[in-house]
Coordinates of C-alpha atoms in Angstrom, one line a residue:
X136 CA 25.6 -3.3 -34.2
X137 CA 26.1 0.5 -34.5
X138 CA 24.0 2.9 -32.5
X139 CA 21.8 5.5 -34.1
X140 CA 22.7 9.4 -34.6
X141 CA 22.1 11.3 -32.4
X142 CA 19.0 12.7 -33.6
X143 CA 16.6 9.7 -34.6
X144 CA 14.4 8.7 -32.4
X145 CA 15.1 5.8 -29.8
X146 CA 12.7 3.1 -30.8
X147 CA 13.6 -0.2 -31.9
X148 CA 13.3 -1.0 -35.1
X149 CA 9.9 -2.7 -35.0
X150 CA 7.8 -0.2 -33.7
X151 CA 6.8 2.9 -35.4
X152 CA 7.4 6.6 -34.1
X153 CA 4.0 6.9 -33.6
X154 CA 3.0 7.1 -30.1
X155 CA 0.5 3.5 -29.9
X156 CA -2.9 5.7 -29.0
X157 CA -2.2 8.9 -31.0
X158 CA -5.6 9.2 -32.5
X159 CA -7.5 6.9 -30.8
X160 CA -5.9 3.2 -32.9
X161 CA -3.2 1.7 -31.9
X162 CA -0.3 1.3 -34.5
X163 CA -0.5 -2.1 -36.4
X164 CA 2.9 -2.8 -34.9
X165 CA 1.7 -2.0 -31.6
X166 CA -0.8 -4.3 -31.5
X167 CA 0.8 -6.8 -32.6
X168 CA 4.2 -6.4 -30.6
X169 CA 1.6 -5.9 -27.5
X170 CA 1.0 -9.5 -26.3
X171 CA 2.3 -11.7 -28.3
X172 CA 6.7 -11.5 -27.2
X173 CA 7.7 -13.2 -24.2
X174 CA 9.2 -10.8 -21.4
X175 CA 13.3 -10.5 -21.6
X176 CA 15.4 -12.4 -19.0
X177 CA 16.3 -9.3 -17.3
X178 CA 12.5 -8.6 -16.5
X179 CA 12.4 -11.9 -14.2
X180 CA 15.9 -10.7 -12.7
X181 CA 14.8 -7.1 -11.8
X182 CA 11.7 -8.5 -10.6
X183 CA 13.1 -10.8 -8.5
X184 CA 15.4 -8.3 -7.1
X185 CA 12.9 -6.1 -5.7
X186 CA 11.0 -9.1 -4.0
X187 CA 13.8 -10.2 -2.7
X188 CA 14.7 -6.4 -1.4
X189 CA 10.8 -6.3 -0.5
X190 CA 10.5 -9.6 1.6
X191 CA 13.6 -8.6 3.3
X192 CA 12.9 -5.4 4.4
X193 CA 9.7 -6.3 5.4
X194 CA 10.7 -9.8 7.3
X195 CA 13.2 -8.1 9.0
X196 CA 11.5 -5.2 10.1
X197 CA 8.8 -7.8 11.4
X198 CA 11.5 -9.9 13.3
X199 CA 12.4 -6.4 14.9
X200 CA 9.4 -5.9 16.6
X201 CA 8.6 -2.9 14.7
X202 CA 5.1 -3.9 12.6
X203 CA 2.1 -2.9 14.0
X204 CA -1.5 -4.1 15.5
X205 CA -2.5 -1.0 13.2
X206 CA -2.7 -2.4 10.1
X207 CA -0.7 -5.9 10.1
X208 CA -2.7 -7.6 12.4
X209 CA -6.1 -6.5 11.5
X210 CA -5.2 -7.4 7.8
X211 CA -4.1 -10.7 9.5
X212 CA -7.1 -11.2 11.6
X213 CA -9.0 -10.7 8.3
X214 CA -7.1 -13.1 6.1
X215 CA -7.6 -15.6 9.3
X216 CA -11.2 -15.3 9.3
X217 CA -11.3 -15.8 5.3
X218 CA -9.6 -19.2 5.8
X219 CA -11.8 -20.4 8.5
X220 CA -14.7 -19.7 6.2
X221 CA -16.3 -16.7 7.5
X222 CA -16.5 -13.1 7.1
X223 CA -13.5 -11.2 8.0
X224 CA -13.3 -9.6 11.6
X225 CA -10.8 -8.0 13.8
X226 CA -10.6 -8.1 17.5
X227 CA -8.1 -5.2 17.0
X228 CA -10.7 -3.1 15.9
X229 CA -13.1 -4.2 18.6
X230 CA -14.9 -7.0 19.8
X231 CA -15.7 -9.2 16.7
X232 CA -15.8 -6.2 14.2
X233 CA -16.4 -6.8 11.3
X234 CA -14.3 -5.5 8.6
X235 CA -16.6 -5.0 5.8
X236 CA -18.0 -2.1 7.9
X237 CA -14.5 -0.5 8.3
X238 CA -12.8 -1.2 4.2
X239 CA -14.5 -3.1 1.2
X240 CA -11.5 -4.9 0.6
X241 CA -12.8 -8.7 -0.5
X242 CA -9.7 -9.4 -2.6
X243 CA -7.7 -10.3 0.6
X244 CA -10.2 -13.6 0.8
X245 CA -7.5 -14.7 -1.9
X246 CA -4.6 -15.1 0.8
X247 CA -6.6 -17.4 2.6
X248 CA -5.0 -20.9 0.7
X249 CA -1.7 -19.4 1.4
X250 CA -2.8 -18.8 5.4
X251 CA -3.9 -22.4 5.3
X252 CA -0.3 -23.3 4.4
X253 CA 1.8 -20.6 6.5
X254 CA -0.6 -18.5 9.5
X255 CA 1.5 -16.0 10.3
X256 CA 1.8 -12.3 9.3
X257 CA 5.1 -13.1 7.3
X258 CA 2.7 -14.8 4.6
X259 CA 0.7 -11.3 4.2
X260 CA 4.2 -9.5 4.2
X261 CA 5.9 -12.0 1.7
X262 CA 2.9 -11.8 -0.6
X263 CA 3.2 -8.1 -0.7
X264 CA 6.6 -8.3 -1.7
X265 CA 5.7 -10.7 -5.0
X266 CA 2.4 -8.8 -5.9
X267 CA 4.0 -4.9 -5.7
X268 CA 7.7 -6.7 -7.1
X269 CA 5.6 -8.1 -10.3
X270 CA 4.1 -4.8 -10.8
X271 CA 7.4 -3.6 -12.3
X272 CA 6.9 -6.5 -15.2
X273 CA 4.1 -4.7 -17.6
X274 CA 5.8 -1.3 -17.0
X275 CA 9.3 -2.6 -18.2
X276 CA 7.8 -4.9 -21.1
X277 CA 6.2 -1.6 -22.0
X278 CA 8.9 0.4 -21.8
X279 CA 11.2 -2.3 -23.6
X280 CA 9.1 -2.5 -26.5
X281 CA 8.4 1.2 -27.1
X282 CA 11.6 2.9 -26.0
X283 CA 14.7 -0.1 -26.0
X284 CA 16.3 -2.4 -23.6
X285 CA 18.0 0.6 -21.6
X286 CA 14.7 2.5 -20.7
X287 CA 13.0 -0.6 -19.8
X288 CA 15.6 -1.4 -17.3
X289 CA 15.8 2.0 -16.1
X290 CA 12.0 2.2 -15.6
X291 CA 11.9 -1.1 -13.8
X292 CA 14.7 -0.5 -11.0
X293 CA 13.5 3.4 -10.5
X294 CA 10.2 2.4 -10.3
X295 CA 11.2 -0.3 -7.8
X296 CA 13.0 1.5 -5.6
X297 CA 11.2 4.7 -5.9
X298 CA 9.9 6.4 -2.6
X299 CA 6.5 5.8 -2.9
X300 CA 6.8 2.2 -3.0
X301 CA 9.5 2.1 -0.2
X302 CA 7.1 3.5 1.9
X303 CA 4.1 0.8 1.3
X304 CA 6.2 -1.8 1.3
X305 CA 8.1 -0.7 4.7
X306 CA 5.1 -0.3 6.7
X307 CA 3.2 -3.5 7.1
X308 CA 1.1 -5.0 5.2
X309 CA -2.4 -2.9 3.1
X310 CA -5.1 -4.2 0.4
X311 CA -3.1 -1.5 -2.0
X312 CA -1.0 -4.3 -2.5
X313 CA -3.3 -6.2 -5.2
X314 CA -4.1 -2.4 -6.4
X315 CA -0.5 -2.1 -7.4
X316 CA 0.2 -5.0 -10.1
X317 CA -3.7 -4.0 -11.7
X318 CA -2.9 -0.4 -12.2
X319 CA 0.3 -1.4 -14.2
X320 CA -1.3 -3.5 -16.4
X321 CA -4.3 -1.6 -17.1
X322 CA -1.9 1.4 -17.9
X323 CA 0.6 -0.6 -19.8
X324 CA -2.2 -1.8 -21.8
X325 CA -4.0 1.4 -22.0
X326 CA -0.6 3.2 -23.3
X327 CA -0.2 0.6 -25.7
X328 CA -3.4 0.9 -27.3
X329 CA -5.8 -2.0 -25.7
X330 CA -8.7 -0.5 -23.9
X331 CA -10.0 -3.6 -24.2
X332 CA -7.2 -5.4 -21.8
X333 CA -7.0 -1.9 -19.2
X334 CA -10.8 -2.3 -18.8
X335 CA -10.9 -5.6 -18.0
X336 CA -7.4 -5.5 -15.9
X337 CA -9.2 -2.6 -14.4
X338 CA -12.3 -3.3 -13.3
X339 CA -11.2 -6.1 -10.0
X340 CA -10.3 -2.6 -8.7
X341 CA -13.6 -2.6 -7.0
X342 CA -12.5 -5.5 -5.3
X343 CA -9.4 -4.2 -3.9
X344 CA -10.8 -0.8 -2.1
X345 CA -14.0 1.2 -2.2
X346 CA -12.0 4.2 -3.0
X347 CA -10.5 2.9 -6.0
X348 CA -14.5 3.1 -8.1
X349 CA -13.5 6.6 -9.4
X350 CA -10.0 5.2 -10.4
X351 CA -11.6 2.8 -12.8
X352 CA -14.4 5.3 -13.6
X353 CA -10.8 7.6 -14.9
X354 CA -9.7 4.8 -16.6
X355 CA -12.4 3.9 -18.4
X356 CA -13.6 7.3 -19.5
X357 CA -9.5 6.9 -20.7
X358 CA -10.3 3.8 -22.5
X359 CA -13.9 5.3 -24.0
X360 CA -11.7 8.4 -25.5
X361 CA -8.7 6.4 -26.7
X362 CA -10.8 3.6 -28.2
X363 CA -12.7 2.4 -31.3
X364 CA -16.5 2.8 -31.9
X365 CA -16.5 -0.6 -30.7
X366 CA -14.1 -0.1 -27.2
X367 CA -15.7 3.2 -26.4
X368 CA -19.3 1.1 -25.0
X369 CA -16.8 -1.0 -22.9
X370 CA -15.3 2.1 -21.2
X371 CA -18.0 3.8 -20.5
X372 CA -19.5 1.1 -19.3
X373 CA -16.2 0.5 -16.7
X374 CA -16.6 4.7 -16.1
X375 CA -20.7 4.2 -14.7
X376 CA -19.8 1.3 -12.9
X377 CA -16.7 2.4 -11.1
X378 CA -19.1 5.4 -10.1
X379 CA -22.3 2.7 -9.3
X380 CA -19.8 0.4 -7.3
X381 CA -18.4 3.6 -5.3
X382 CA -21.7 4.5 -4.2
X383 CA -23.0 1.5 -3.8
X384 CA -20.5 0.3 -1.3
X385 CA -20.0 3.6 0.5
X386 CA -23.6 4.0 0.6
X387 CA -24.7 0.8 1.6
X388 CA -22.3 -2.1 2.2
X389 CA -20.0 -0.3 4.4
X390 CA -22.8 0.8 7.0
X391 CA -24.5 -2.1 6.8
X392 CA -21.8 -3.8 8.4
X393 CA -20.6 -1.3 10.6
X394 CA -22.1 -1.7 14.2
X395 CA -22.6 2.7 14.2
X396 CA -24.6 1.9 10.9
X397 CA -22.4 4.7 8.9
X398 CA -18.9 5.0 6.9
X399 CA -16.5 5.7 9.8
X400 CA -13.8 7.9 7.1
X401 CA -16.7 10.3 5.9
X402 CA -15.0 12.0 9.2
X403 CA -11.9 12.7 7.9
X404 CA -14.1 14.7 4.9
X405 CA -16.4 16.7 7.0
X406 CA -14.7 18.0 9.9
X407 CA -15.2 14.2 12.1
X408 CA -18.9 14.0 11.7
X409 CA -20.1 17.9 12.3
X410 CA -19.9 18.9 9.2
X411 CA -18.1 21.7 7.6
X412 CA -20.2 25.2 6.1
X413 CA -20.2 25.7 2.1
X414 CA -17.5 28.1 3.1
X415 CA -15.4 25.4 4.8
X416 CA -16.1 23.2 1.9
X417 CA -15.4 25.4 -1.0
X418 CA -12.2 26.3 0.6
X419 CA -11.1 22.6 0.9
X420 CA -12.0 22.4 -2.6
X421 CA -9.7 25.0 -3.5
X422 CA -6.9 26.6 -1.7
X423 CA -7.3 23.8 0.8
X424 CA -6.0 21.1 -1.8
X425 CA -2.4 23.3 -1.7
X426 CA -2.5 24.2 1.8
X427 CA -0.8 23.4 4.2
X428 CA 2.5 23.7 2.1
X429 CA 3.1 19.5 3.0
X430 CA 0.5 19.0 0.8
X431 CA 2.9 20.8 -2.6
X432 CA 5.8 19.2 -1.0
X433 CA 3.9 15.7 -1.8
X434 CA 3.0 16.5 -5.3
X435 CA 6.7 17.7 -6.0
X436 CA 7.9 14.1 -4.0
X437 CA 5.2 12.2 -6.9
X438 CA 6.4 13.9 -9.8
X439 CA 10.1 14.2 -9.3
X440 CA 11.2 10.5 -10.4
X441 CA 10.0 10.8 -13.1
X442 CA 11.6 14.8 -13.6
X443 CA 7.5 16.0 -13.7
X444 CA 7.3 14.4 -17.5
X445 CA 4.4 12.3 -16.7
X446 CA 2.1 15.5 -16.2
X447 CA 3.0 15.3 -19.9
X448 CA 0.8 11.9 -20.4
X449 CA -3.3 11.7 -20.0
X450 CA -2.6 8.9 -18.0
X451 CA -1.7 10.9 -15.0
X452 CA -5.5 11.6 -14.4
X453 CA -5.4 8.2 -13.3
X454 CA -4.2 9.6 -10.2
X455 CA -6.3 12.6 -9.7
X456 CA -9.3 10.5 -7.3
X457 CA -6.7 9.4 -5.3
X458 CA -4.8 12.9 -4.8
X459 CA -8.1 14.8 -4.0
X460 CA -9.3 13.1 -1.4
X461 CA -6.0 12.5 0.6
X462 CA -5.8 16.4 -0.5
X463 CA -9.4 17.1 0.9
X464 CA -9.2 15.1 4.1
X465 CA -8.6 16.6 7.3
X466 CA -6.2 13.7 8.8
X467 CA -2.9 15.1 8.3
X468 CA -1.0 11.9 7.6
X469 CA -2.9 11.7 4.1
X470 CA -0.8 14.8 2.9
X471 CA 2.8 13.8 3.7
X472 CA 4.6 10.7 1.9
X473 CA 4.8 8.6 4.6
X474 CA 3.3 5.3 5.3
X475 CA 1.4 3.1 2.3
X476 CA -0.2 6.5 1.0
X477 CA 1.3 7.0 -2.1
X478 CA 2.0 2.9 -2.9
X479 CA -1.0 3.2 -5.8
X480 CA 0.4 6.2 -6.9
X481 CA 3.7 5.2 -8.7
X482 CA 2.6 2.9 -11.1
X483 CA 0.2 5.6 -12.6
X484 CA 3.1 7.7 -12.6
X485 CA 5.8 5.8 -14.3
X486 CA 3.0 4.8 -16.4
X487 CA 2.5 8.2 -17.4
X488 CA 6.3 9.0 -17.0
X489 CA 6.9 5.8 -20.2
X490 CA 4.3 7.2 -21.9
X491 CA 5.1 10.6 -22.4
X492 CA 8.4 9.2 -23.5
X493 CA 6.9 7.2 -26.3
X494 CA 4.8 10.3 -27.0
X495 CA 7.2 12.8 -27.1
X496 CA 9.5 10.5 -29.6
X497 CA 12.5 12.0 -28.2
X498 CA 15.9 11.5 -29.4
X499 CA 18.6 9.4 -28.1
X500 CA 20.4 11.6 -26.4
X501 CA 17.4 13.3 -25.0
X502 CA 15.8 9.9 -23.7
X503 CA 19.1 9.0 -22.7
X504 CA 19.4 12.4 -20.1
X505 CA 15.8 11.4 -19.2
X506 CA 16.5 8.0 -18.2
X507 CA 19.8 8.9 -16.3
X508 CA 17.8 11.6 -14.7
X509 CA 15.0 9.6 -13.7
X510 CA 17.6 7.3 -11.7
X511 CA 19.3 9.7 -10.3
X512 CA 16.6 10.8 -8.5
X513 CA 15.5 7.5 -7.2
X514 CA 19.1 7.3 -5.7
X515 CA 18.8 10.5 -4.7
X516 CA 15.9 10.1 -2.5
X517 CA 16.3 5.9 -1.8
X518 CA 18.3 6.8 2.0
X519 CA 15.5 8.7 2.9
X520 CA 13.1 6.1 2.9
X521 CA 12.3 2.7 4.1
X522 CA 14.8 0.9 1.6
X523 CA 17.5 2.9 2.6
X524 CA 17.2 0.7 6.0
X525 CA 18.9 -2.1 4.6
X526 CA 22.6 -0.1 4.7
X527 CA 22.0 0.9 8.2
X528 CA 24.2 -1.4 10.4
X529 CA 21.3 -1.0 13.1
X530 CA 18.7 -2.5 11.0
X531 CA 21.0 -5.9 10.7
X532 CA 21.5 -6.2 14.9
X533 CA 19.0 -7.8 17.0
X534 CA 18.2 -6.5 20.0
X535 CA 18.2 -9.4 22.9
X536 CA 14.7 -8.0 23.8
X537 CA 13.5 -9.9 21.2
X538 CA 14.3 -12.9 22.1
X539 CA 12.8 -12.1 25.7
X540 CA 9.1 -10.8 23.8
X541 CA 8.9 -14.0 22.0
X542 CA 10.1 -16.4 25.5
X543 CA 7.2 -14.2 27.4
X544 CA 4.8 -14.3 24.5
X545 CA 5.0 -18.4 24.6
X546 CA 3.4 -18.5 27.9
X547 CA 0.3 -17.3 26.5
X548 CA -1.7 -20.5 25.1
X549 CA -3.0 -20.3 21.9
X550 CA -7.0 -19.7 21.9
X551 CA -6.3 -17.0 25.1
X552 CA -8.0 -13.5 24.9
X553 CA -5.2 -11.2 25.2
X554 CA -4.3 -7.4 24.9
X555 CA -0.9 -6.6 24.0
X556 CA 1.1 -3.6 23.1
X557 CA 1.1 -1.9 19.8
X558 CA 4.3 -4.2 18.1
X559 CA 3.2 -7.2 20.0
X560 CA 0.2 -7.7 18.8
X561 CA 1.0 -8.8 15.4
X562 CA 3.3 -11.8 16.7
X563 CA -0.1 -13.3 18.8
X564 CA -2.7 -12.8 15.7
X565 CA -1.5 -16.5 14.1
X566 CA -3.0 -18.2 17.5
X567 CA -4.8 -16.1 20.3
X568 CA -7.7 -13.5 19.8
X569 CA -5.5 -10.2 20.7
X570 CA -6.4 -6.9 20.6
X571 CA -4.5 -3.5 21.8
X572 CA -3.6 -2.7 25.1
X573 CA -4.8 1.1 26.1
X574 CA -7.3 1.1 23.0
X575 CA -10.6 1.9 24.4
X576 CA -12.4 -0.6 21.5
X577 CA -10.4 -3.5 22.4
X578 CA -12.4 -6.6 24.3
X579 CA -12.4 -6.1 28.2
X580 CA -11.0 -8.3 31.0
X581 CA -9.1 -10.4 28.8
X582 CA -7.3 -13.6 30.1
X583 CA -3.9 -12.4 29.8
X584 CA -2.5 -8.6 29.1
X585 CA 0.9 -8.2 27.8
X586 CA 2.8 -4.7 27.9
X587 CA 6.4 -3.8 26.6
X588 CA 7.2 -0.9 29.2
X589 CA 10.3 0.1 27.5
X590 CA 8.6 1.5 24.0
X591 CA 10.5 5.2 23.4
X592 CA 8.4 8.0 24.0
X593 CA 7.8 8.9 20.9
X594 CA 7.1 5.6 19.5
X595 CA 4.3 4.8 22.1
X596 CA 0.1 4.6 21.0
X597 CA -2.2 4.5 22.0
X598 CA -0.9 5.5 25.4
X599 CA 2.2 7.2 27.1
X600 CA 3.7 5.8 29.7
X601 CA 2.3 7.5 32.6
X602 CA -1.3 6.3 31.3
X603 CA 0.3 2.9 31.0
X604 CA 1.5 2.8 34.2
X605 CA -1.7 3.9 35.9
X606 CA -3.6 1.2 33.1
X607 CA -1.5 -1.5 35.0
X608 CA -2.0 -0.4 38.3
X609 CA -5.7 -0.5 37.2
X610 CA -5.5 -4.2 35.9
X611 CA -3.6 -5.6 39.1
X612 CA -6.6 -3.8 41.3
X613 CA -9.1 -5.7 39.1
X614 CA -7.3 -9.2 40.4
X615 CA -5.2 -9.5 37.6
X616 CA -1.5 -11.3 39.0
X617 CA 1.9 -10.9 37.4
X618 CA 3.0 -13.9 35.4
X619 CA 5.6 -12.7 33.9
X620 CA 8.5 -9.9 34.6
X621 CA 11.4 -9.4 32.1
X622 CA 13.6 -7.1 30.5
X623 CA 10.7 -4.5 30.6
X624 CA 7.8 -6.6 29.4
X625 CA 5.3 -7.4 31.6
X626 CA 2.6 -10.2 31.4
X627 CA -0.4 -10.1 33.7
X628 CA -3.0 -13.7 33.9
X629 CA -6.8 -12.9 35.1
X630 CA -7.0 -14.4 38.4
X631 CA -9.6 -17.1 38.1

C-alpha cells in the first residue's frame, strides 16, 4: 500500500474532504461511517493504558497519604450515604451537611452499587480512572475515521496524558469525572454531524454539576445551528433547558438544602457576599478576565497541545461558560492549572483541536507536522505535572510512617466520631463519621482526635503548627487522654 502525495489531503478513502457539518448536513459518508464500525484494537489498548496510568497514580498517591479530606472524603462520605439509601451528607463539611446545599452533583448516586461491593476511597479513585480513561475512545474513533489511524492515535495518547487531565486525575477524586466521557461524545458526535446524539449525550450534564447548564445550553445552540429543520427544535430545546436547569438549581435547590439558605460560591463572584459596585463588576467582566497575568498563562497552557488550532473549530465555545467564571471569580486557585480545574476542559479542546483538522482538510505533510507537534507538546509539559510522578524514584518509596498512620488509625473502632488531620481523614471515611481536625465546621468533642504532627509547613490546613499545638493542649484540658503516641501522630480518646 503506497502512501499519498504529498499534497492530497489525509483522509481515508471512505470519507469525503468535506468537513462532516460544513453547511449544516452531515456528509452521506459521515453518517454512515458515524456509528455503525466497531472501534480499532488499538482504541481498547490506549484506553487501557491511561486507566492503568490513571489508577496507578491515583492508588499510589492514596497509599502515600497524600489525598485529602477536601475533596476525597466528602465525595466519599456522599457516595456512602447514596448506598445506605439516603441523601448524601458530609461530616467533613459539618455536622450532617448536606451536600445538595454545597454541589448538585446527583450522578455520584451511581457509585453507590460499586461502594456496596468495595467501601473505600480507592473505588471512587479507580472509577475515575475508567470514566476520564474511556473519554479518549469517541475522540480517537473520531479522529480515526476522519483523519487515519496515525491522528487517531496521536489524539488519544496526547489527549491522555495532556496536563489538564494529569491534574484532575492526580488530585483526588471530583463529579467532573462523569463530565469528562459526556463532553467527548457529545462533541465527537456533534463534529461528526449528529446533533441528534450530542444533545442527548449532552443533556445528563445537569446531573453532573450545576455549572455545567450553560455548557449544554452552548452545545445545543451548536446543535440548533449545525442541524436540520428537524434537529434545530431539539437544540434549542437542550439550549433553554441547560439555562432553566442552571437557574433552577442555583436558585432554588442549592439553598434549599443549604443550612445558611443561599449558594455558598456566589462568594467567590461578588467579592464573598458584599458585593462588588458596577465598576468592580464591569472591570471583572473585562480587563479582569486577563488580569492577573496567571489568568493568560492558563489560556496559553489550554491551547498549546493542541498548537492553538482548536480556536479554529466552533466547538471551542464549548468551553467559554466554564473559562468565564473561573476567569470572573475572585478565588485565585480558579485561574492557575492546578488541581481538577481544567479536567472538563480538554476534551472540548481536542475536540475542537480534531475538528479543525478535518475542517481545514490539510495535507499530509501538514497533518503530519500537526500531529508530531501536538505530541511534542504533551511530552513537553507531561514532567510538570502529576503524571510525571510516576518516574520520580520518590513516588515508588514508602515512607515507614505509613505503616505507623494505619497501626494508630486501627485503634479507632468503626462507628467512632473522630477528627483527623487533613490526609487522614480519607483512610477513616469507609467506617467512622470523621471530620477535620482544626476546621471550625467539623462536629465538636468527638470520641477520638487524630493529628499527624509531622505535616511540612507548607503542606499543613487548616492549621499551622503552632495553632495545632495549642488545639491539643486545648483538647487534653477538656479531659481528653493520650491513647496513642508514635512516630509523630498523635491519637487522643474522650475521657468517659
Amino acid at each position: 500500500m503506497h502512501a499519498p502525495p504529498a499534497d492530497t489531503p489525509a483522509l481515508p478513502p471512505q470519507q469525503s474532504a468535506a468537513p462532516a457539518w460544513t453547511d449544516g448536513r452531515p456528509t452521506p459518508a459521515a453518517t454512515a461511517s458515524a456509528g455503525r464500525s466497531e472501534p480499532p484494537w488499538w482504541t481498547w489498548a490506549v484506553v487501557s493504558g491511561l486507566l492503568l496510568l490513571y489508577a496507578t497514580l491515583s492508588l499510589r498517591t492514596h497509599e502515600r497519604l497524600q489525598s485529602h479530606s477536601f475533596d476525597l472524603a466528602i465525595f466519599e462520605q456522599a457516595v456512602r450515604s447514596y448506598a445506605a439509601g439516603h441523601l448524601p451528607v458530609s461530616e467533613v463539611k459539618g455536622p450532617g451537611f448536606p451536600l445538595l446545599g454545597d454541589h448538585f452533583s446527583p450522578v455520584l448516586a451511581l457509585l453507590a452499587p460499586a461502594y456496596w461491593i468495595w467501601p473505600s476511597a480507592r473505588t471512587l479513585l479507580v472509577a475515575q480512572a475508567a470514566l476520564v480513561a474511556v473519554s479518549a475512545l469517541p475522540l480517537m474513533r473520531w479522529a480515526h475515521r476522519a483523519l487515519g489511524t496515525a491522528a487517531g492515535v496521536v489524539v488519544g495518547v496526547a489527549y491522555g496524558l495532556s496536563w489538564g487531565i494529569a491534574s484532575g486525575v492526580g488530585f483526588d477524586f471530583h463529579e467532573w469525572a462523569f463530565a469528562v466521557p459526556l463532553l467527548a461524545c457529545s462533541l465527537a458526535a456533534l463534529g461528526q454531524g449528529r446533533p441528534r446524539a450530542a444533545v442527548l449525550w449532552a443533556l445528563p450534564l445537569l446531573l453532573v454539576k450545576e455549572d455545567m447548564g450553560l455548557t449544554v445550553a452552548v452545545i445545543g445552540l451548536l446543535a440548533a445551528w449545525r442541524a436540520g429543520k428537524g434537529g434545530r427544535r431539539l437544540g434549542i430545546a437542550a439550549a433553554v433547558a441547560g439555562v432553566a436547569v442552571a437557574a433552577l438549581v442555583v436558585g432554588v435547590v442549592l439553598p434549599a438544602f443549604n443550612p445558611s439558605g443561599g449558594y455558598f460560591y456566589v462568594g467567590y463572584v461578588d467579592g464573598d457576599g458584599a458585593g462588588r459596585s458596577l465598576g468592580q463588576l464591569l472591570y471583572a467582566a473585562t480587563i479582569g478576565l486577563v488580569t492577573p497575568e496567571v489568568k493568560v498563562t492558563t489560556l496559553v497552557m489550554l491551547l498549546a497541545p493542541t498548537l492553538f488550532l482548536a480556536v479554529r473549530s466552533p466547538l471551542v465555545l464549548v468551553a467559554v461558560p466554564t473559562l468565564l467564571w473561573r476567569g470572573f471569580s475572585e478565588y485565585e486557585s480558579h485561574w492557575g492549572t492546578g488541581f481538577h480545574y481544567s479536567l472538563i476542559l480538554m476534551p472540548i479542546l481536542f475536540a475542537a483541536f480534531v475538528d479543525a483538522l478535518q475542517r481545514r482538510g490539510t495535507t499530509t505533510a501538514g497533518l503530519r507536522r500537526h500531529l508530531l507537534g501536538a505530541a511534542g507538546v504533551c511530552v513537553l509539559l507531561l514532567p510538570s505535572h502529576s503524571l510525571g510522578q510516576l518516574f520520580q524514584p520518590l513516588f515508588w518509596k514508602t515512607d515507614p510512617r505509613v505503616a505507623v498512620a494505619h497501626h494508630v488509625m486501627d485503634r479507632i473502632p468503626d462507628g467512632a466520631t473522630v477528627q483527623a488531620s487533613d490526609r487522614l481523614v480519607p483512610h477513616l471515611v469507609h467506617r467512622t463519621s470523621v471530620s477535620l481536625f482544626g476546621w471550625p465546621d467539623s462536629r465538636p468533642n468527638p470520641e477520638w482526635i487524630l493529628v499527624d504532627t509531622r505535616v511540612a509547613p507548607e503542606l499543613r490546613w487548616p492549621l499551622d503548627a503552632l495553632d495545632e499545638s495549642v488545639a491539643l493542649a486545648e483538647a487534653r484540658s477538656r479531659g481528653y487522654r493520650t491513647a496513642a503516641q508514635e512516630s509523630g501522630f498523635v491519637l487522643l480518646s474522650r475521657t468517659r
